[in-house]
Amino acid sequence: IAEAPELKQFLPANINVTGTLSGDLVLKKGTLDKLPMKGTFVVVNGSIQTYDFDRVELAFEGDKAKIFPSFSLTRDQAHYKLSGSLGSDRAFWDPDSQITINGPFENERLANLFTLLGFEKGNHKILGQLDGNIALSGTLSNPSVRFDLNKAENLRYDNNIIPSAELHFSYADKKAN
């Protein structure tokens, strides 16, 4: 992806994505000011920040002002499936574009979730499987992320064992709640 600046320009500047990319972008019949399009992209053996994944698939359809993406990610036994919209009066890639994307994830490892959220696990022993929902909202330049864990079983942090748990986590305006 690092060798595809024409795609990387649509990602927030602080998001680093690597991997082997393939895909198609189709510009549909229409005017340039509307720019109707659809596309599918697959990234394999990659990472988002320091979170490694096996496969990511992105499909979308829309126009310059608004697209409707669907996103799936697979890592080992973990699966994420998100969908929603990204839109602005100017262009969906504008920093002030509004994000509304959400969906379930399942079979994620607690240690991997820590990595995805940017928490340093150090030498701690972290185990357990999680199911839940992830939601992105806000703007492209200042997104809010919300995790709702509705199934967390056999969690372990060092010698602390939690047989089951429910957790709601959000991150917005550089603050975790």
Coordinates of N, CA, C and O in Angstrom, one line a residue:
I1 N 0.8 -1.2 0.0 CA 0.0 0.0 0.0 C 0.9 1.2 0.0 O 0.5 2.3 -0.5
A2 N 2.1 1.2 0.6 CA 3.0 2.3 0.6 C 3.3 2.8 -0.8 O 3.7 3.9 -1.0
E3 N 3.2 1.8 -1.7 CA 3.6 2.2 -3.1 C 2.3 2.6 -3.9 O 2.4 2.7 -5.1
A4 N 1.2 2.9 -3.2 CA 0.0 3.3 -3.9 C -0.5 4.7 -3.3 O -1.5 4.7 -2.6
P5 N 0.3 5.8 -3.5 CA -0.1 7.0 -2.9 C -1.4 7.5 -3.3 O -2.1 8.3 -2.6
E6 N -1.9 7.1 -4.5 CA -3.2 7.5 -5.0 C -4.3 7.0 -4.1 O -5.4 7.5 -4.1
L7 N -4.1 5.9 -3.4 CA -5.1 5.3 -2.5 C -4.8 5.8 -1.1 O -5.7 6.1 -0.3
K8 N -3.5 5.9 -0.7 CA -3.2 6.3 0.7 C -3.7 7.7 1.0 O -3.9 8.0 2.1
Q9 N -3.8 8.5 0.0 CA -4.3 9.9 0.2 C -5.7 10.0 0.8 O -6.0 11.0 1.4
F10 N -6.5 8.9 0.6 CA -7.8 8.9 1.2 C -7.9 8.4 2.6 O -8.9 8.5 3.2
L11 N -6.8 8.0 3.2 CA -6.7 7.5 4.6 C -6.3 8.7 5.5 O -5.5 9.6 5.0
P12 N -6.7 8.7 6.7 CA -6.3 9.8 7.6 C -4.7 9.7 7.7 O -4.1 8.6 7.7
A13 N -4.1 10.8 7.8 CA -2.6 10.9 7.8 C -2.0 10.1 8.9 O -0.9 9.6 8.8
N14 N -2.7 9.9 10.0 CA -2.1 9.2 11.2 C -2.4 7.7 11.1 O -2.0 7.0 12.1
I15 N -3.0 7.2 10.1 CA -3.2 5.8 9.9 C -2.2 5.2 9.0 O -2.1 5.6 7.9
N16 N -1.5 4.2 9.5 CA -0.5 3.5 8.7 C -1.0 2.1 8.3 O -1.3 1.3 9.2
V17 N -1.2 1.8 7.0 CA -1.7 0.5 6.6 C -0.6 -0.1 5.6 O -0.1 0.6 4.7
T18 N -0.3 -1.4 5.8 CA 0.6 -2.0 5.0 C 0.0 -3.3 4.5 O -1.0 -3.8 5.0
G19 N 0.6 -3.9 3.4 CA 0.1 -5.2 2.9 C 0.1 -5.2 1.4 O 0.5 -4.3 0.7
T20 N -0.2 -6.4 0.8 CA -0.3 -6.5 -0.6 C -1.7 -6.2 -1.1 O -2.7 -6.9 -0.6
L21 N -1.8 -5.3 -2.0 CA -3.1 -4.7 -2.4 C -3.5 -5.2 -3.8 O -2.6 -5.3 -4.7
S22 N -4.7 -5.6 -4.0 CA -5.3 -5.8 -5.3 C -6.7 -5.3 -5.3 O -7.3 -5.1 -4.3
G23 N -7.2 -5.0 -6.5 CA -8.6 -4.5 -6.5 C -9.0 -3.8 -7.8 O -8.2 -3.7 -8.7
D24 N -10.2 -3.3 -7.8 CA -10.7 -2.6 -9.0 C -11.5 -1.3 -8.5 O -12.2 -1.4 -7.5
L25 N -11.4 -0.3 -9.3 CA -12.2 0.9 -9.1 C -12.8 1.2 -10.4 O -12.2 1.3 -11.5
V26 N -14.2 1.3 -10.4 CA -14.9 1.5 -11.6 C -15.6 2.9 -11.5 O -16.3 3.1 -10.6
L27 N -15.3 3.8 -12.4 CA -16.0 5.1 -12.5 C -17.2 4.9 -13.4 O -17.0 4.5 -14.6
K28 N -18.3 5.0 -12.9 CA -19.6 4.8 -13.6 C -19.9 6.0 -14.5 O -19.4 7.0 -14.3
K29 N -20.8 5.7 -15.4 CA -21.3 6.8 -16.3 C -21.9 7.9 -15.5 O -22.7 7.7 -14.6
G30 N -21.4 9.1 -15.7 CA -21.9 10.3 -15.0 C -21.0 11.5 -15.2 O -19.9 11.4 -15.8
T31 N -21.3 12.6 -14.5 CA -20.5 13.8 -14.6 C -19.3 13.8 -13.6 O -19.4 13.1 -12.6
L32 N -18.3 14.5 -13.9 CA -17.1 14.6 -13.0 C -17.5 15.2 -11.6 O -16.9 14.9 -10.6
D33 N -18.5 16.1 -11.6 CA -18.8 16.8 -10.3 C -19.6 15.8 -9.5 O -19.6 15.9 -8.2
K34 N -20.2 14.7 -10.0 CA -20.9 13.7 -9.2 C -19.9 12.5 -9.0 O -20.0 11.9 -7.9
L35 N -19.1 12.1 -10.0 CA -18.1 11.1 -9.9 C -18.7 9.8 -9.4 O -18.2 9.2 -8.4
P36 N -19.7 9.2 -10.0 CA -20.3 7.9 -9.5 C -19.2 6.8 -9.7 O -18.5 6.8 -10.6
M37 N -19.1 6.0 -8.6 CA -18.1 4.9 -8.6 C -18.5 3.7 -7.8 O -19.4 3.8 -7.0
K38 N -17.7 2.7 -8.0 CA -17.8 1.5 -7.1 C -16.4 0.8 -7.2 O -15.7 1.0 -8.1
G39 N -16.1 0.1 -6.1 CA -14.8 -0.5 -6.1 C -14.8 -1.6 -5.1 O -15.6 -1.7 -4.2
T40 N -13.8 -2.5 -5.3 CA -13.4 -3.5 -4.4 C -11.9 -3.6 -4.2 O -11.2 -3.5 -5.2
F41 N -11.4 -3.7 -3.0 CA -10.0 -3.8 -2.8 C -9.8 -4.9 -1.8 O -10.6 -5.1 -0.8
V42 N -8.7 -5.7 -1.9 CA -8.3 -6.7 -1.0 C -6.9 -6.4 -0.6 O -6.0 -6.2 -1.5
V43 N -6.6 -6.5 0.7 CA -5.2 -6.4 1.2 C -5.0 -7.7 2.0 O -5.7 -8.0 2.9
V44 N -3.9 -8.3 1.7 CA -3.5 -9.5 2.4 C -2.2 -9.4 3.1 O -1.3 -8.5 2.7
N45 N -2.0 -10.1 4.1 CA -0.7 -10.1 4.9 C -0.3 -8.7 5.2 O 0.8 -8.2 4.9
G46 N -1.2 -8.0 5.9 CA -0.9 -6.6 6.2 C -1.1 -6.2 7.6 O -1.1 -7.1 8.5
S47 N -1.1 -4.9 7.9 CA -1.2 -4.4 9.2 C -1.9 -3.0 9.1 O -1.8 -2.3 8.2
I48 N -2.7 -2.7 10.2 CA -3.2 -1.4 10.5 C -2.6 -0.9 11.7 O -2.8 -1.6 12.8
Q49 N -1.8 0.1 11.7 CA -0.9 0.5 12.8 C 0.0 -0.7 13.1 O 0.7 -1.2 12.2
T50 N -0.1 -1.3 14.3 CA 0.7 -2.4 14.6 C -0.1 -3.7 14.7 O 0.3 -4.7 15.2
Y51 N -1.4 -3.6 14.3 CA -2.3 -4.8 14.3 C -2.2 -5.5 13.0 O -2.5 -5.0 11.9
D52 N -1.6 -6.7 13.0 CA -1.4 -7.5 11.8 C -2.7 -8.2 11.5 O -3.5 -8.6 12.4
F53 N -3.0 -8.4 10.2 CA -4.2 -9.2 9.8 C -3.8 -10.1 8.6 O -2.8 -9.9 7.9
D54 N -4.7 -11.1 8.4 CA -4.5 -12.0 7.2 C -5.1 -11.4 6.0 O -4.5 -11.4 4.9
R55 N -6.3 -10.8 6.1 CA -7.0 -10.4 4.9 C -8.0 -9.3 5.3 O -8.7 -9.4 6.3
V56 N -8.0 -8.2 4.5 CA -9.0 -7.2 4.6 C -9.7 -7.0 3.2 O -9.0 -7.0 2.2
E57 N -11.0 -6.9 3.2 CA -11.8 -6.7 2.0 C -12.6 -5.4 2.2 O -13.2 -5.2 3.2
L58 N -12.5 -4.5 1.2 CA -13.3 -3.3 1.2 C -14.0 -3.2 -0.1 O -13.4 -3.3 -1.2
A59 N -15.3 -3.1 0.0 CA -16.2 -2.8 -1.2 C -17.0 -1.5 -0.9 O -17.3 -1.3 0.2
F60 N -17.2 -0.8 -1.9 CA -17.9 0.5 -1.8 C -18.6 0.9 -3.1 O -18.3 0.4 -4.1
E61 N -19.7 1.7 -2.9 CA -20.4 2.2 -4.0 C -20.9 3.6 -3.6 O -21.2 3.8 -2.4
G62 N -21.0 4.5 -4.5 CA -21.5 5.8 -4.2 C -21.0 6.8 -5.2 O -20.8 6.5 -6.4
D63 N -20.8 8.1 -4.8 CA -20.3 9.1 -5.6 C -19.4 10.0 -4.8 O -19.0 9.7 -3.7
K64 N -19.0 11.1 -5.5 CA -18.0 12.0 -4.8 C -18.4 12.5 -3.5 O -17.6 12.6 -2.6
A65 N -19.7 12.7 -3.3 CA -20.2 13.3 -2.0 C -20.4 12.2 -0.9 O -20.2 12.5 0.3
K66 N -20.7 11.0 -1.3 CA -21.0 10.0 -0.3 C -20.8 8.6 -0.8 O -21.3 8.3 -1.9
I67 N -20.1 7.8 0.0 CA -20.0 6.4 -0.4 C -20.5 5.5 0.7 O -20.6 5.9 1.9
F68 N -20.8 4.3 0.4 CA -21.3 3.3 1.3 C -20.4 2.1 1.3 O -20.5 1.2 0.4
P69 N -19.4 2.1 2.2 CA -18.5 1.0 2.3 C -18.9 -0.2 3.1 O -19.7 0.0 4.0
S70 N -18.4 -1.4 2.8 CA -18.5 -2.5 3.6 C -17.1 -3.1 3.7 O -16.3 -3.1 2.8
F71 N -16.7 -3.5 4.9 CA -15.4 -3.8 5.3 C -15.4 -5.1 6.1 O -16.1 -5.3 7.0
S72 N -14.5 -6.0 5.7 CA -14.3 -7.2 6.5 C -12.8 -7.4 6.7 O -12.0 -7.1 5.9
L73 N -12.5 -8.0 7.9 CA -11.1 -8.2 8.3 C -11.1 -9.6 8.9 O -12.0 -10.0 9.7
T74 N -10.0 -10.4 8.6 CA -9.8 -11.7 9.2 C -8.4 -11.7 9.7 O -7.4 -11.3 9.0
R75 N -8.3 -12.2 10.9 CA -7.0 -12.4 11.6 C -7.1 -13.7 12.4 O -7.9 -13.7 13.4
D76 N -6.4 -14.7 12.0 CA -6.6 -16.0 12.7 C -8.0 -16.4 12.8 O -8.7 -16.5 11.7
Q77 N -8.6 -16.5 14.0 CA -10.0 -16.9 14.1 C -10.9 -15.6 14.2 O -12.1 -15.8 14.2
A78 N -10.3 -14.5 14.3 CA -11.1 -13.2 14.5 C -11.7 -12.8 13.1 O -11.1 -12.9 12.1
H79 N -12.9 -12.3 13.2 CA -13.6 -11.7 12.0 C -14.3 -10.4 12.4 O -15.0 -10.4 13.4
Y80 N -14.2 -9.4 11.6 CA -14.8 -8.1 11.7 C -15.6 -7.9 10.4 O -15.2 -8.3 9.3
K81 N -16.9 -7.4 10.6 CA -17.7 -7.1 9.4 C -18.4 -5.7 9.7 O -19.3 -5.7 10.4
L82 N -17.9 -4.7 9.0 CA -18.4 -3.3 9.2 C -19.1 -2.8 8.0 O -18.6 -3.1 6.9
S83 N -20.0 -1.9 8.1 CA -20.6 -1.2 7.0 C -21.2 0.1 7.4 O -21.3 0.3 8.6
G84 N -21.5 1.0 6.5 CA -22.0 2.3 6.8 C -21.9 3.3 5.7 O -22.0 2.9 4.5
S85 N -21.6 4.5 6.1 CA -21.5 5.6 5.1 C -20.4 6.6 5.5 O -20.0 6.7 6.6
L86 N -19.9 7.3 4.5 CA -18.9 8.3 4.6 C -19.2 9.4 3.6 O -19.3 9.2 2.4
G87 N -19.6 10.6 4.1 CA -20.0 11.6 3.2 C -19.8 13.1 3.7 O -19.6 13.3 4.8
S88 N -19.8 14.0 2.7 CA -19.6 15.4 2.9 C -20.2 16.1 1.7 O -20.4 15.6 0.7
D89 N -20.5 17.4 2.0 CA -21.0 18.3 0.9 C -20.0 18.4 -0.2 O -20.3 18.6 -1.4
R90 N -18.7 18.4 0.1 CA -17.6 18.6 -0.8 C -17.2 17.3 -1.5 O -17.3 17.1 -2.7
A91 N -16.7 16.3 -0.7 CA -16.2 15.1 -1.2 C -16.0 14.1 0.0 O -15.7 14.5 1.1
F92 N -16.3 12.8 -0.2 CA -16.2 11.9 0.9 C -14.8 11.8 1.5 O -14.7 11.4 2.7
W93 N -13.8 12.2 0.8 CA -12.4 12.1 1.4 C -12.1 13.4 2.1 O -11.0 13.6 2.6
D94 N -12.9 14.4 2.1 CA -12.7 15.7 2.8 C -12.5 15.4 4.3 O -13.2 14.5 4.9
P95 N -11.5 16.1 5.0 CA -11.3 15.8 6.4 C -12.6 16.0 7.3 O -12.7 15.4 8.3
D96 N -13.5 16.8 6.8 CA -14.8 17.0 7.6 C -15.9 16.1 7.2 O -17.0 16.2 7.7
S97 N -15.6 15.1 6.4 CA -16.5 14.1 6.0 C -17.1 13.3 7.2 O -16.3 13.0 8.1
Q98 N -18.4 13.1 7.3 CA -19.0 12.4 8.4 C -18.9 10.9 8.2 O -19.2 10.4 7.2
I99 N -18.5 10.2 9.3 CA -18.4 8.8 9.3 C -19.5 8.2 10.1 O -19.8 8.6 11.2
T100 N -20.2 7.2 9.5 CA -21.2 6.4 10.3 C -20.9 4.9 9.8 O -21.4 4.5 8.8
I101 N -20.1 4.2 10.6 CA -19.7 2.8 10.2 C -19.8 2.0 11.5 O -19.3 2.4 12.5
N102 N -20.4 0.8 11.4 CA -20.4 -0.1 12.5 C -20.7 -1.5 12.1 O -21.0 -1.8 11.0
G103 N -20.5 -2.4 13.1 CA -20.7 -3.8 12.8 C -20.1 -4.7 13.8 O -19.3 -4.2 14.7
P104 N -20.3 -6.0 13.7 CA -19.8 -6.9 14.8 C -18.4 -7.4 14.5 O -17.9 -7.4 13.4
F105 N -17.8 -7.9 15.6 CA -16.6 -8.7 15.5 C -16.7 -9.9 16.4 O -17.5 -9.8 17.4
E106 N -16.0 -11.0 16.1 CA -16.1 -12.1 16.9 C -14.8 -12.9 16.9 O -14.0 -12.8 16.0
N107 N -14.6 -13.6 18.0 CA -13.5 -14.5 18.2 C -12.1 -13.7 18.2 O -11.1 -14.2 17.8
E108 N -12.2 -12.5 18.6 CA -11.0 -11.7 18.7 C -10.2 -12.0 20.0 O -10.9 -12.2 21.1
R109 N -9.0 -12.1 20.0 CA -8.2 -12.3 21.2 C -8.0 -11.0 22.0 O -7.8 -9.9 21.3
L110 N -8.1 -11.0 23.3 CA -7.9 -9.8 24.1 C -6.6 -9.1 23.8 O -6.5 -7.9 23.7
A111 N -5.5 -9.9 23.7 CA -4.2 -9.3 23.4 C -4.2 -8.6 22.1 O -3.6 -7.5 22.0
N112 N -4.9 -9.1 21.1 CA -5.0 -8.4 19.8 C -5.8 -7.1 19.9 O -5.4 -6.1 19.2
L113 N -6.8 -7.1 20.7 CA -7.6 -5.9 20.9 C -6.8 -4.9 21.5 O -6.9 -3.7 21.2
F114 N -6.0 -5.2 22.5 CA -5.1 -4.3 23.1 C -4.2 -3.6 22.1 O -4.0 -2.4 22.1
T115 N -3.6 -4.4 21.2 CA -2.7 -3.9 20.1 C -3.5 -3.0 19.2 O -3.0 -1.9 18.9
L116 N -4.7 -3.4 18.8 CA -5.5 -2.5 17.9 C -5.8 -1.2 18.5 O -5.8 -0.2 17.9
L117 N -6.1 -1.2 19.9 CA -6.4 0.1 20.6 C -5.1 0.9 20.9 O -5.2 2.0 21.5
G118 N -3.9 0.3 20.7 CA -2.7 1.0 20.9 C -2.2 0.9 22.3 O -1.3 1.7 22.7
F119 N -2.7 -0.1 23.1 CA -2.2 -0.3 24.5 C -1.0 -1.1 24.4 O -0.9 -2.2 23.8
E120 N 0.0 -0.7 25.2 CA 1.3 -1.5 25.3 C 1.0 -2.6 26.3 O 0.6 -2.4 27.5
K121 N 1.2 -3.9 25.9 CA 0.9 -5.0 26.9 C 2.2 -5.4 27.6 O 2.1 -6.1 28.6
G122 N 3.4 -4.9 27.2 CA 4.6 -5.2 27.9 C 4.8 -6.7 28.0 O 4.6 -7.5 27.1
N123 N 5.2 -7.1 29.2 CA 5.5 -8.5 29.5 C 4.3 -9.2 30.2 O 4.4 -10.3 30.8
H124 N 3.1 -8.6 30.2 CA 1.9 -9.1 30.8 C 1.4 -10.3 30.0 O 1.4 -10.3 28.8
K125 N 0.8 -11.3 30.7 CA 0.2 -12.4 30.1 C -1.3 -12.1 29.9 O -2.0 -11.8 30.9
I126 N -1.7 -12.0 28.6 CA -3.1 -11.5 28.3 C -3.7 -12.6 27.5 O -3.2 -12.9 26.4
L127 N -4.8 -13.2 27.9 CA -5.5 -14.2 27.2 C -7.0 -14.0 27.2 O -7.5 -13.3 28.1
G128 N -7.7 -14.6 26.3 CA -9.2 -14.6 26.3 C -9.7 -14.3 24.9 O -9.0 -13.7 24.1
Q129 N -11.0 -14.6 24.7 CA -11.7 -14.4 23.4 C -12.8 -13.4 23.6 O -13.5 -13.5 24.7
L130 N -13.1 -12.6 22.6 CA -14.1 -11.5 22.7 C -15.0 -11.5 21.5 O -14.5 -11.8 20.4
D131 N -16.3 -11.2 21.7 CA -17.2 -10.9 20.7 C -17.8 -9.5 21.0 O -17.9 -9.2 22.2
G132 N -18.2 -8.8 20.0 CA -18.8 -7.5 20.3 C -19.1 -6.7 19.0 O -19.4 -7.2 18.0
N133 N -19.1 -5.4 19.2 CA -19.5 -4.5 18.1 C -18.5 -3.3 18.1 O -18.1 -2.9 19.2
I134 N -18.2 -2.8 17.0 CA -17.4 -1.6 16.9 C -18.1 -0.6 16.0 O -18.8 -0.9 15.1
A135 N -18.0 0.7 16.4 CA -18.7 1.8 15.7 C -17.7 2.9 15.5 O -17.0 3.3 16.5
L136 N -17.7 3.5 14.4 CA -16.9 4.7 14.1 C -17.9 5.8 13.7 O -18.8 5.6 12.9
S137 N -17.7 7.0 14.3 CA -18.5 8.1 14.0 C -17.6 9.4 14.0 O -16.4 9.3 14.1
G138 N -18.2 10.5 13.9 CA -17.5 11.8 13.9 C -17.0 12.1 12.5 O -17.7 11.8 11.5
T139 N -15.9 12.8 12.4 CA -15.4 13.2 11.1 C -14.1 12.4 10.7 O -13.5 11.8 11.6
L140 N -13.8 12.4 9.5 CA -12.6 11.7 9.0 C -11.3 12.2 9.7 O -10.4 11.5 10.1
S141 N -11.3 13.5 10.0 CA -10.1 14.1 10.7 C -10.2 13.9 12.2 O -9.1 14.1 12.9
N142 N -11.3 13.7 12.8 CA -11.4 13.5 14.2 C -12.5 12.4 14.5 O -13.6 12.7 15.0
P143 N -12.1 11.1 14.2 CA -13.1 10.1 14.4 C -13.3 9.7 15.8 O -12.4 9.9 16.7
S144 N -14.4 9.2 16.1 CA -14.7 8.6 17.4 C -14.9 7.1 17.2 O -15.5 6.6 16.2
V145 N -14.3 6.3 18.1 CA -14.4 4.8 18.1 C -15.1 4.3 19.3 O -14.8 4.8 20.4
R146 N -16.0 3.4 19.2 CA -16.7 2.8 20.3 C -16.6 1.3 20.1 O -16.9 0.7 19.1
F147 N -16.2 0.6 21.2 CA -16.2 -0.9 21.3 C -17.2 -1.3 22.3 O -17.2 -0.7 23.4
D148 N -18.1 -2.2 22.0 CA -19.0 -2.8 23.0 C -18.7 -4.3 23.0 O -18.9 -5.0 22.0
L149 N -18.1 -4.8 24.1 CA -17.8 -6.2 24.2 C -19.0 -6.8 24.9 O -19.3 -6.6 26.1
N150 N -19.7 -7.7 24.2 CA -20.9 -8.3 24.8 C -20.7 -9.8 25.1 O -21.5 -10.4 25.7
K151 N -19.5 -10.3 24.7 CA -19.2 -11.7 25.1 C -17.7 -11.7 25.3 O -16.9 -11.6 24.4
A152 N -17.3 -11.8 26.5 CA -15.9 -11.9 26.9 C -15.7 -13.0 27.9 O -16.2 -13.0 29.0
E153 N -15.0 -14.1 27.5 CA -15.0 -15.3 28.3 C -13.5 -15.7 28.6 O -12.6 -15.5 27.7
N154 N -13.3 -16.2 29.8 CA -12.0 -16.7 30.2 C -10.9 -15.7 30.0 O -9.8 -16.0 29.4
L155 N -11.1 -14.5 30.4 CA -10.1 -13.4 30.3 C -9.0 -13.6 31.3 O -9.3 -13.9 32.5
R156 N -7.8 -13.3 30.9 CA -6.7 -13.4 31.9 C -5.7 -12.2 31.6 O -5.3 -12.0 30.5
Y157 N -5.4 -11.6 32.7 CA -4.4 -10.5 32.7 C -3.4 -10.9 33.8 O -3.8 -10.8 35.0
D158 N -2.3 -11.4 33.4 CA -1.3 -11.9 34.4 C -2.0 -13.1 35.2 O -2.5 -14.0 34.6
N159 N -2.0 -12.9 36.5 CA -2.7 -14.0 37.3 C -4.1 -13.7 37.7 O -4.7 -14.4 38.5
N160 N -4.7 -12.6 37.1 CA -6.1 -12.3 37.3 C -6.9 -12.9 36.3 O -6.8 -12.7 35.1
I161 N -7.9 -13.7 36.7 CA -8.8 -14.4 35.8 C -10.2 -13.9 35.9 O -10.7 -13.7 37.1
I162 N -10.8 -13.5 34.8 CA -12.2 -13.0 34.8 C -13.0 -14.0 34.0 O -12.8 -14.1 32.7
P163 N -13.9 -14.8 34.6 CA -14.6 -15.8 33.8 C -15.5 -15.2 32.7 O -15.6 -15.8 31.6
S164 N -16.1 -14.1 32.9 CA -16.9 -13.4 31.9 C -17.0 -11.9 32.2 O -16.9 -11.5 33.3
A165 N -17.2 -11.2 31.1 CA -17.3 -9.7 31.3 C -18.0 -9.0 30.2 O -18.2 -9.6 29.1
E166 N -18.4 -7.8 30.5 CA -19.0 -6.9 29.5 C -18.3 -5.6 29.6 O -18.0 -5.1 30.7
L167 N -17.9 -5.0 28.5 CA -17.2 -3.8 28.5 C -17.6 -2.8 27.4 O -17.9 -3.3 26.3
H168 N -17.7 -1.6 27.8 CA -18.1 -0.5 26.8 C -16.9 0.5 26.8 O -16.6 1.1 27.9
F169 N -16.3 0.7 25.7 CA -15.1 1.6 25.6 C -15.3 2.5 24.4 O -15.8 2.2 23.3
S170 N -15.0 3.8 24.6 CA -15.1 4.8 23.5 C -13.9 5.7 23.6 O -13.3 5.9 24.6
Y171 N -13.5 6.2 22.4 CA -12.4 7.1 22.2 C -12.8 8.2 21.3 O -13.2 7.9 20.2
A172 N -12.8 9.4 21.8 CA -13.2 10.6 21.0 C -12.4 11.8 21.6 O -12.2 11.9 22.8
D173 N -12.1 12.7 20.7 CA -11.4 13.9 21.1 C -10.2 13.6 21.9 O -9.9 14.3 22.9
K174 N -9.4 12.6 21.6 CA -8.2 12.2 22.2 C -8.4 11.8 23.7 O -7.5 11.9 24.5
K175 N -9.6 11.3 24.0 CA -9.9 10.9 25.4 C -10.6 9.5 25.3 O -11.5 9.3 24.5
A176 N -10.2 8.6 26.2 CA -10.9 7.3 26.4 C -11.9 7.4 27.5 O -11.7 8.0 28.5
N177 N -13.0 6.7 27.3 CA -14.1 6.6 28.2 C -14.5 5.2 28.5 O -14.5 4.4 27.6

